[in-house]
XYZ file of C-alpha atoms in Angstrom:
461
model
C 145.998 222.968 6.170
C 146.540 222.707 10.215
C 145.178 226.347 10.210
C 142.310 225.230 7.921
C 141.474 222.111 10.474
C 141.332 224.572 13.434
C 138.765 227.010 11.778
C 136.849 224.212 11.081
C 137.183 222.725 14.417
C 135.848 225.827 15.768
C 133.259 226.629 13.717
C 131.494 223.306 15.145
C 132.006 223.918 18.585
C 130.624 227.622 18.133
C 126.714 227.563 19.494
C 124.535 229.631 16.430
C 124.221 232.769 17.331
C 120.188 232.894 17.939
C 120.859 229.890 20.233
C 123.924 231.469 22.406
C 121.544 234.638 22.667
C 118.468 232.834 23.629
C 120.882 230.988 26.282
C 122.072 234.274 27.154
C 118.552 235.185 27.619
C 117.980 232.787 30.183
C 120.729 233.012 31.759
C 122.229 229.902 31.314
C 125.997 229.532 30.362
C 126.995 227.790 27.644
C 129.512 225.505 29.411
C 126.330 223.715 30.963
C 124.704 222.987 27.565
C 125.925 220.059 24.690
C 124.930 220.508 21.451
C 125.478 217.958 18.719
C 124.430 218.033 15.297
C 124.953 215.323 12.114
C 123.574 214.859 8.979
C 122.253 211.109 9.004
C 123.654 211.558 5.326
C 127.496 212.538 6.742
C 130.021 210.749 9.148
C 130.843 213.926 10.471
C 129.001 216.370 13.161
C 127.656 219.334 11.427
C 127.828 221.297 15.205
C 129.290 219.963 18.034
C 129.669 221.877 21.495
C 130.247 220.079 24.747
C 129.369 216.984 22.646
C 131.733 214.781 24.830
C 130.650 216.165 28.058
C 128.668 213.557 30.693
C 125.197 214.926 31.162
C 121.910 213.906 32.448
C 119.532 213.395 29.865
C 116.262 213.203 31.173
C 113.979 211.567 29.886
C 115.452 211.686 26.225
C 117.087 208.596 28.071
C 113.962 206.563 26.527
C 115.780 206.623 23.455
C 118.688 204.548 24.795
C 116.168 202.264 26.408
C 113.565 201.831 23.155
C 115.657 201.922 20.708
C 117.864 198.463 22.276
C 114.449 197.044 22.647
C 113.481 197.234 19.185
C 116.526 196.312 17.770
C 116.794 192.875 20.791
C 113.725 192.338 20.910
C 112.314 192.643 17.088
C 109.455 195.376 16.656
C 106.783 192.330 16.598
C 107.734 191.450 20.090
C 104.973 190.469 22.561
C 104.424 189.968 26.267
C 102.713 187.324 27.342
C 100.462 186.786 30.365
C 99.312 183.142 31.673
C 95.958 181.890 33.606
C 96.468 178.824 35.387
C 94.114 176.858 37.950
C 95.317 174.297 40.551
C 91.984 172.465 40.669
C 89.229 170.641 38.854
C 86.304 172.787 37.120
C 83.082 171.252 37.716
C 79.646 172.863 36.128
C 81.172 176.406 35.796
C 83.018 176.189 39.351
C 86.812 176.147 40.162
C 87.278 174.018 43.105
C 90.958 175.675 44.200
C 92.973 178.919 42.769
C 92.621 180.500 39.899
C 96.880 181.777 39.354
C 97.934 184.669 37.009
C 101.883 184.189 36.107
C 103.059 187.497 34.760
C 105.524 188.430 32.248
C 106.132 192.246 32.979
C 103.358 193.541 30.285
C 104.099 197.156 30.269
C 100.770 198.416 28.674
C 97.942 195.864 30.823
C 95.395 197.861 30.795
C 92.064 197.316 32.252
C 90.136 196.287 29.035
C 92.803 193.979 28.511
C 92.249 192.432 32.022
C 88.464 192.132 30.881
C 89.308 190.554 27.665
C 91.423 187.882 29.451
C 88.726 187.057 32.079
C 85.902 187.146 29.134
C 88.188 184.478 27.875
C 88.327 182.764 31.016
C 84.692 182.569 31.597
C 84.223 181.321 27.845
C 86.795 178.948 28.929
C 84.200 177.320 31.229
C 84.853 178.789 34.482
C 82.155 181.254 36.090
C 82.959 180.723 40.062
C 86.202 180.640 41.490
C 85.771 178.892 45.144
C 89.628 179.322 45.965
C 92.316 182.345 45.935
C 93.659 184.454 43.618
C 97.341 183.791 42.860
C 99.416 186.141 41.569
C 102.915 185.099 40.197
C 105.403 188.150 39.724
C 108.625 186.356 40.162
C 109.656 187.286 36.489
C 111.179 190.289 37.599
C 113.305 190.216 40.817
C 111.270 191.317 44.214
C 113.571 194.103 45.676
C 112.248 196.358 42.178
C 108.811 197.391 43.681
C 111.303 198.551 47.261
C 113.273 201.649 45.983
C 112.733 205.173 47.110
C 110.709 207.205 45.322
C 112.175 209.769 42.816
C 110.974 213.315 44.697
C 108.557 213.897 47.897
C 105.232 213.596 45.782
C 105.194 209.919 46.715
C 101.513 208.987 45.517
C 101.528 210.745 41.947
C 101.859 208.194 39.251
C 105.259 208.797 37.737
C 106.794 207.393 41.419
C 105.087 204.044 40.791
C 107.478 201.287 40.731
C 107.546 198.608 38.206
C 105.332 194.951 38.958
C 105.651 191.988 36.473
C 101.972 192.425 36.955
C 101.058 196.129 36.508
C 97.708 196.543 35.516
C 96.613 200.251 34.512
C 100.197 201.519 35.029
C 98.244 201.067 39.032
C 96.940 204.890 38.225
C 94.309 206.320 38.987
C 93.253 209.376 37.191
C 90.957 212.035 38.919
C 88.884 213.755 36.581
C 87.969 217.516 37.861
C 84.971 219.437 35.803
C 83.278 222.608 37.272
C 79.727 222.333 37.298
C 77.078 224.864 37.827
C 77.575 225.779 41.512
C 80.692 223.006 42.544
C 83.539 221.006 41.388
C 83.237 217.529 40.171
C 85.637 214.932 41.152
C 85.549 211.486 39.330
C 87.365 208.488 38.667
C 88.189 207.900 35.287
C 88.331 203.884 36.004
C 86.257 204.049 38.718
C 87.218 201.215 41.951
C 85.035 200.750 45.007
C 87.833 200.955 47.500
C 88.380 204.403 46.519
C 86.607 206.731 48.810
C 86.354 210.873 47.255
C 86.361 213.367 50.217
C 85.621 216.242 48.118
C 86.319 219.774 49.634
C 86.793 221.915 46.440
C 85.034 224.796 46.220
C 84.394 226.753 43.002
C 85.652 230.341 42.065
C 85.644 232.431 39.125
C 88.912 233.396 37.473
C 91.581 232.297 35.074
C 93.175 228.617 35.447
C 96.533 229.540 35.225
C 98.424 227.096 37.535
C 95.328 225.270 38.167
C 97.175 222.242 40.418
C 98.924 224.476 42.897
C 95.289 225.973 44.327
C 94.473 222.321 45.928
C 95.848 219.503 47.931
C 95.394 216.076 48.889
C 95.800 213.685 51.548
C 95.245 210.010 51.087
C 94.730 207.688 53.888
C 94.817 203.909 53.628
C 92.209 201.895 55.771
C 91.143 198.432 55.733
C 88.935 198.253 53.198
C 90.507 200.740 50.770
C 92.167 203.779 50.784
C 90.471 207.270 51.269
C 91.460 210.783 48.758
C 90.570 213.971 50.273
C 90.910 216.896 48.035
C 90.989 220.620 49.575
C 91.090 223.976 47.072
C 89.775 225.813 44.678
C 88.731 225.101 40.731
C 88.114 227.783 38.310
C 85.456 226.978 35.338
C 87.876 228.256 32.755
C 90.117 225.141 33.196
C 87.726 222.871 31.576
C 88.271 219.092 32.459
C 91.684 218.742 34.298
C 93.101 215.510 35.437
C 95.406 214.536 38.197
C 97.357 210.398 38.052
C 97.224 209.167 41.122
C 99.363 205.803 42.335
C 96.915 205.349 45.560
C 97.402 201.230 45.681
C 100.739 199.065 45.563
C 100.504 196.758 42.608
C 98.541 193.304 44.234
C 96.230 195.524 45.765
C 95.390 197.567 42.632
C 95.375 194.333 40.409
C 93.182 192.344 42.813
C 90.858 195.055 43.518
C 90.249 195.681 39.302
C 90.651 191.477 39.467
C 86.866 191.585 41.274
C 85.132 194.368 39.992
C 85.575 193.276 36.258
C 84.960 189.307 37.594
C 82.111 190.824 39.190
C 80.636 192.727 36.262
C 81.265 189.478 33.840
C 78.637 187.721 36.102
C 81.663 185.566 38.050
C 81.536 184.762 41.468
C 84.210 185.029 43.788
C 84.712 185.283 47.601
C 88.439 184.509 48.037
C 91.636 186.722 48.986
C 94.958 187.826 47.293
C 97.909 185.473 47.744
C 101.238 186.470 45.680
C 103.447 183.591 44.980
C 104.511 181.409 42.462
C 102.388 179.116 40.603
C 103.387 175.904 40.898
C 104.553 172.983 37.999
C 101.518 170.980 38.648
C 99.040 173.946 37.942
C 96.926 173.385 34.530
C 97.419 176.778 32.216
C 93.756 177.182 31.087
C 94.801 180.578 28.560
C 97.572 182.773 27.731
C 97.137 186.620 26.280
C 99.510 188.387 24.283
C 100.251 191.882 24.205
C 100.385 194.381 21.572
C 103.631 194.420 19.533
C 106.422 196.329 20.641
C 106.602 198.703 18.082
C 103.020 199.831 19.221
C 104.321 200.372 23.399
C 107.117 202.485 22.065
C 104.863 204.523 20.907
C 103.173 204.976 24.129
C 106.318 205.438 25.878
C 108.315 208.198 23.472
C 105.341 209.840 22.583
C 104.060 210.665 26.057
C 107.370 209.950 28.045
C 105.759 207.267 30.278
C 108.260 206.572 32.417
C 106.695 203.310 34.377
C 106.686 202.060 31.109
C 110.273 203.002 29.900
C 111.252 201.116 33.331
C 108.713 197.834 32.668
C 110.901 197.985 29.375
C 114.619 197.692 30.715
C 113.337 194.874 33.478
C 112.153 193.114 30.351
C 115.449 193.244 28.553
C 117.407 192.039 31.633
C 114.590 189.171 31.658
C 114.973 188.303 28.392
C 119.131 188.656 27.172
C 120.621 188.547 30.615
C 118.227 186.287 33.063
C 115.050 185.908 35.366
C 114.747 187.101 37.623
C 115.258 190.735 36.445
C 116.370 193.830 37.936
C 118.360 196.970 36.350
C 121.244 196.318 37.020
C 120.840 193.323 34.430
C 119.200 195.838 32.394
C 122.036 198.146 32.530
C 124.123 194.931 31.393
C 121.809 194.448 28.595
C 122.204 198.094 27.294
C 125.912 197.750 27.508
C 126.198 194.902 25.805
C 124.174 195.913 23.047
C 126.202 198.460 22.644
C 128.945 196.835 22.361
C 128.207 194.622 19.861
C 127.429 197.220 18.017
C 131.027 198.419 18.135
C 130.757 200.984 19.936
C 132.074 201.847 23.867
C 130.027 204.510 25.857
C 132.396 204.597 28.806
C 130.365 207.867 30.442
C 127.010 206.007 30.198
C 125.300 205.063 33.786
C 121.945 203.608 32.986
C 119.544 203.531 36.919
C 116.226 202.427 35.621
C 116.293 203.546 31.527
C 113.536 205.652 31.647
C 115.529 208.872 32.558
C 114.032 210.027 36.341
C 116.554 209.753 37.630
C 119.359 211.663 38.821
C 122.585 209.862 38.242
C 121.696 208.373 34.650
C 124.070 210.180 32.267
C 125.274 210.017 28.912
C 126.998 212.530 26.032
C 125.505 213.872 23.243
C 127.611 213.099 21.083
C 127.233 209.340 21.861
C 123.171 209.772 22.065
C 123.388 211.652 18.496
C 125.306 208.892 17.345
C 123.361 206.180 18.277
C 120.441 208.150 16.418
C 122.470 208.084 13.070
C 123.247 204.287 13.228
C 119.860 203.641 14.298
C 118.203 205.719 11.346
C 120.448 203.511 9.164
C 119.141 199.990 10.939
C 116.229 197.875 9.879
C 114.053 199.289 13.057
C 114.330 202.825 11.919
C 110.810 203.060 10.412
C 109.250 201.868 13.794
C 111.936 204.139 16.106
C 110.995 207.083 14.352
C 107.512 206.685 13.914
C 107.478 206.477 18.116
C 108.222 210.095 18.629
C 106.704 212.958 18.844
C 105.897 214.942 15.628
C 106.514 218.862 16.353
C 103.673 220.850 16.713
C 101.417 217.932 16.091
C 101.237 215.015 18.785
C 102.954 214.319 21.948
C 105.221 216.195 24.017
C 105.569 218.600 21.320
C 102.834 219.293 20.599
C 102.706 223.193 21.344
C 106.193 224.054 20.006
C 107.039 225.902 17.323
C 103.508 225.737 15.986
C 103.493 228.410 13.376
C 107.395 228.058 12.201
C 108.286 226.454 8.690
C 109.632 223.490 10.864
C 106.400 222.288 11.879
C 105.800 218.779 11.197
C 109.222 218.325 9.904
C 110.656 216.786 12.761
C 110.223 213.406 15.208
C 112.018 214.792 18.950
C 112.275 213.490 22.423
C 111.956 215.944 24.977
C 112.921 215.249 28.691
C 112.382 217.747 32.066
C 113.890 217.551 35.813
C 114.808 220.042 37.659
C 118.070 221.338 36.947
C 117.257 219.465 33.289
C 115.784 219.908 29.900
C 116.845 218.353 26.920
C 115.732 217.145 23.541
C 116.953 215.016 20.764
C 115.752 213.166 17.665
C 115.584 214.483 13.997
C 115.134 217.127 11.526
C 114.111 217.322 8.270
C 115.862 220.841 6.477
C 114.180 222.561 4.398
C 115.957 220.975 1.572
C 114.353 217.576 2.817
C 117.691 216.178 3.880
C 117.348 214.789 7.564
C 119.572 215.618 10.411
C 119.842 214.578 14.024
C 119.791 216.863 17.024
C 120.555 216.894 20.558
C 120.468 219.574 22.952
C 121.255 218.828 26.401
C 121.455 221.239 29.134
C 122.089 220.847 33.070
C 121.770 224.178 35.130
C 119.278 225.582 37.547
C 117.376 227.119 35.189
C 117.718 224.515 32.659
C 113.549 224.495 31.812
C 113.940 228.431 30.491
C 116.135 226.789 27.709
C 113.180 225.812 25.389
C 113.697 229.528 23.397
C 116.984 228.166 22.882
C 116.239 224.608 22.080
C 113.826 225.705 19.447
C 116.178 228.295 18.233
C 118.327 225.415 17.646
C 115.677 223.550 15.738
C 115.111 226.163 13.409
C 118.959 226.386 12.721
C 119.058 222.718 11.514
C 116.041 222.970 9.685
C 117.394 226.100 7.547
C 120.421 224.223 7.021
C 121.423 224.299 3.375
């Protein structure tokens, strides 16, 4: 029987062998990869190598992060954001401030910033003599001061959270060659964005399209200023770079007055950020769409200023305003264990997974996946990741294998990471979940082996 135990034993710690040789392949070792495998039908791993082993995730973290907000804060969850005004309206015309108190909405977008003042102007208000005030003490104020994650300190995934962050503050560049040049655009376009462009068009294949140009962005008084310098081939079609070229008040305020503008409003006043006092009159409040809909957003396309906006929203809401990670961190934890269950490895920076201390196993993250597809939220957890081969960050993988379509998987990338987890369906339709984590140097040539190990679980019998 002991002899029996140890064959079985090994057998789950033994990597398949088209995964070890696709490793192999790459070069990696398998001592810097954790593998664990379970049948959401079973209370026992199916494959388990390195399972106990503290890595970093990447940005499969998300599913630590979403999956505690669903289950906290209900799928039909919804974030709120307030309009007050300190002053009488008279015949259209706001005599003092008009004050926005914030909430930490993680999907504000622009049209949703329209809506609200299209509500404000039906409201009765059409000129605003005073300020606008904007009130972001929900969350706490040192979590817009950290470094960012790498040197490319203006692209989007650097932006730091903002309990009011409208358009994720990115701007996306939209590049298009045209007859004789190269178009630059902005997709939302804002007037204190100046274009320098320098591009020049050549014939050829894309390839790696965003290494043949630079940029250099220069703040002034009035705005900021994006000079672009390189070359654009025709074969790449419409490309688009994100762009964080404002801090959050300035990219609010600035979308605050063109869209006040284009409603017909009048306004003349500055920015002020504080908090809006008890004797302000709310005039409206606008709700969000349900969580279950921003989870989406963030698994799906592995938004990671979202992910963030998330954890700052649990702190806020089960541990205190006003929030910071570290609360959030709490608020994981605690989850967790009430759950009955101890993740002593697990260091949680900002929950989105850019980061490079955050660390958990996989055999704790496969875990969680099995009691979660066995929880009431499963419908709307699963439903937020990406489909293989069809939508999101898998998209393009393993497009022509049996396994397309037949499984919902987190992926997550850093240097020195790649990983992916989330579930399988064999081809025998029972569902399993899978997680593949691997830290080495040349952790992104492990996707051969990642899908090697999809296919595994999927011929399962």
């Amino acid at each position: 029987m002991a002899l029996l135990l140890l064959l079985s034993f090994s057998a789950h710690a033994e990597l398949p062998a088209s995964v070890a040789s696709a490793l192999k392949a790459a070069g990696i070792p398998a001592k810097n990869v954790a593998v664990y495998v379970q049948s959401v039908e079973s209370n026992n791993a199916t494959l388990s190598h390195n399972a106990d082993k503290s890595m970093n995730p990447a940005s499969v973290m998300k599913l630590v992060t979403t999956n505690a907000a669903l289950d906290l804060l209900t799928p039909a969850y919804r974030w709120k954001t307030e309009v007050y005004r300190d002053s009488d309206v008279v015949n259209g015309v706001l005599q003092g401030n008009l004050m926005i108190k914030a909430y930490g909405d993680p999907g504000f977008k622009a049209q949703d910033f329209w809506r609200m003042l299209m509500s404000l102007q039906q409201a009765g208000i059409k000129e605003i003599k005073g300020d606008l005030v904007i009130d972001k003490s929900y969350f706490a104020k040192d979590v817009a001061n950290k470094k960012t994650f790498d040197d490319e300190t203006w692209r989007a995934y650097n932006a730091e959270p903002s309990a009011f962050l409208v358009n994720g503050r990115n701007t996306s560049f939209k590049f298009i060659a045209t007859d004789s040049s190269v178009s630059i655009d902005q997709e939302f376009e804002l007037n204190e964005i100046q274009i320098v462009n320098n591009m020049k068009l050549v014939q050829g294949a894309c390839g790696d399209w965003r290494s043949r140009f630079g940029y250099v962005i220069k703040p002034n008084a009035s705005g900021t200023t994006v000079t672009f310098n390189g070359t654009f081939s025709p074969d790449c079609g419409e490309r688009y770079l994100e762009l964080s070229v404002f801090d959050d008040e300035k990219y609010a305020f600035y979308t605050f007055k063109k869209l006040w503008c284009e409603l017909g409003g009048s306004f003349t006043g500055q920015l002020k950020v504080q908090e809006v006092p008890s004797s302000a009159v709310k005039v409206l409040e606008q709700f969000s769409d349900p969580l279950a809909y921003v989870v989406r957003d963030i698994n799906k396309w592995s938004n990671n200023l979202m992910a963030r906006q998330l954890l700052l929203t649990l702190a806020a809401e089960k541990v205190g305003v006003p929030a910071n990670e570290v609360k959030g961190a709490t608020a994981l934890k605690t989850w967790l264990a009430d759950k009955g269950t101890k993740f002593d490895e697990l260091v949680i920076e900002n929950g989105s997974g850019l980061s490079r201390i955050e660390r958990i196993s996989a055999e704790h993250l496969g875990k969680m996946l099995v009691s979660t597809y066995n929880s009431p939220v499963m419908p709307e957890f699963i439903a937020s990741l990406p489909i293989l081969a069809i939508d999101g960050t898998v998209k393009k993988r393993l497009n022509d294998s049996a396994s397309n379509g037949r499984a919902h998987l987190k992926t997550g990338s850093l240097d020195g990471v790649s990983s992916i987890a989330g579930y399988v369906l064999d081809a025998n339709n029972h569902r399993h979940v899978l997680v593949m984590l691997v830290n080495h140097p040349k952790a992104a040539a492990s996707k051969n082996a990642q899908d090697a190990l999809i296919e595994w679980v999927y011929q399962q019998p």
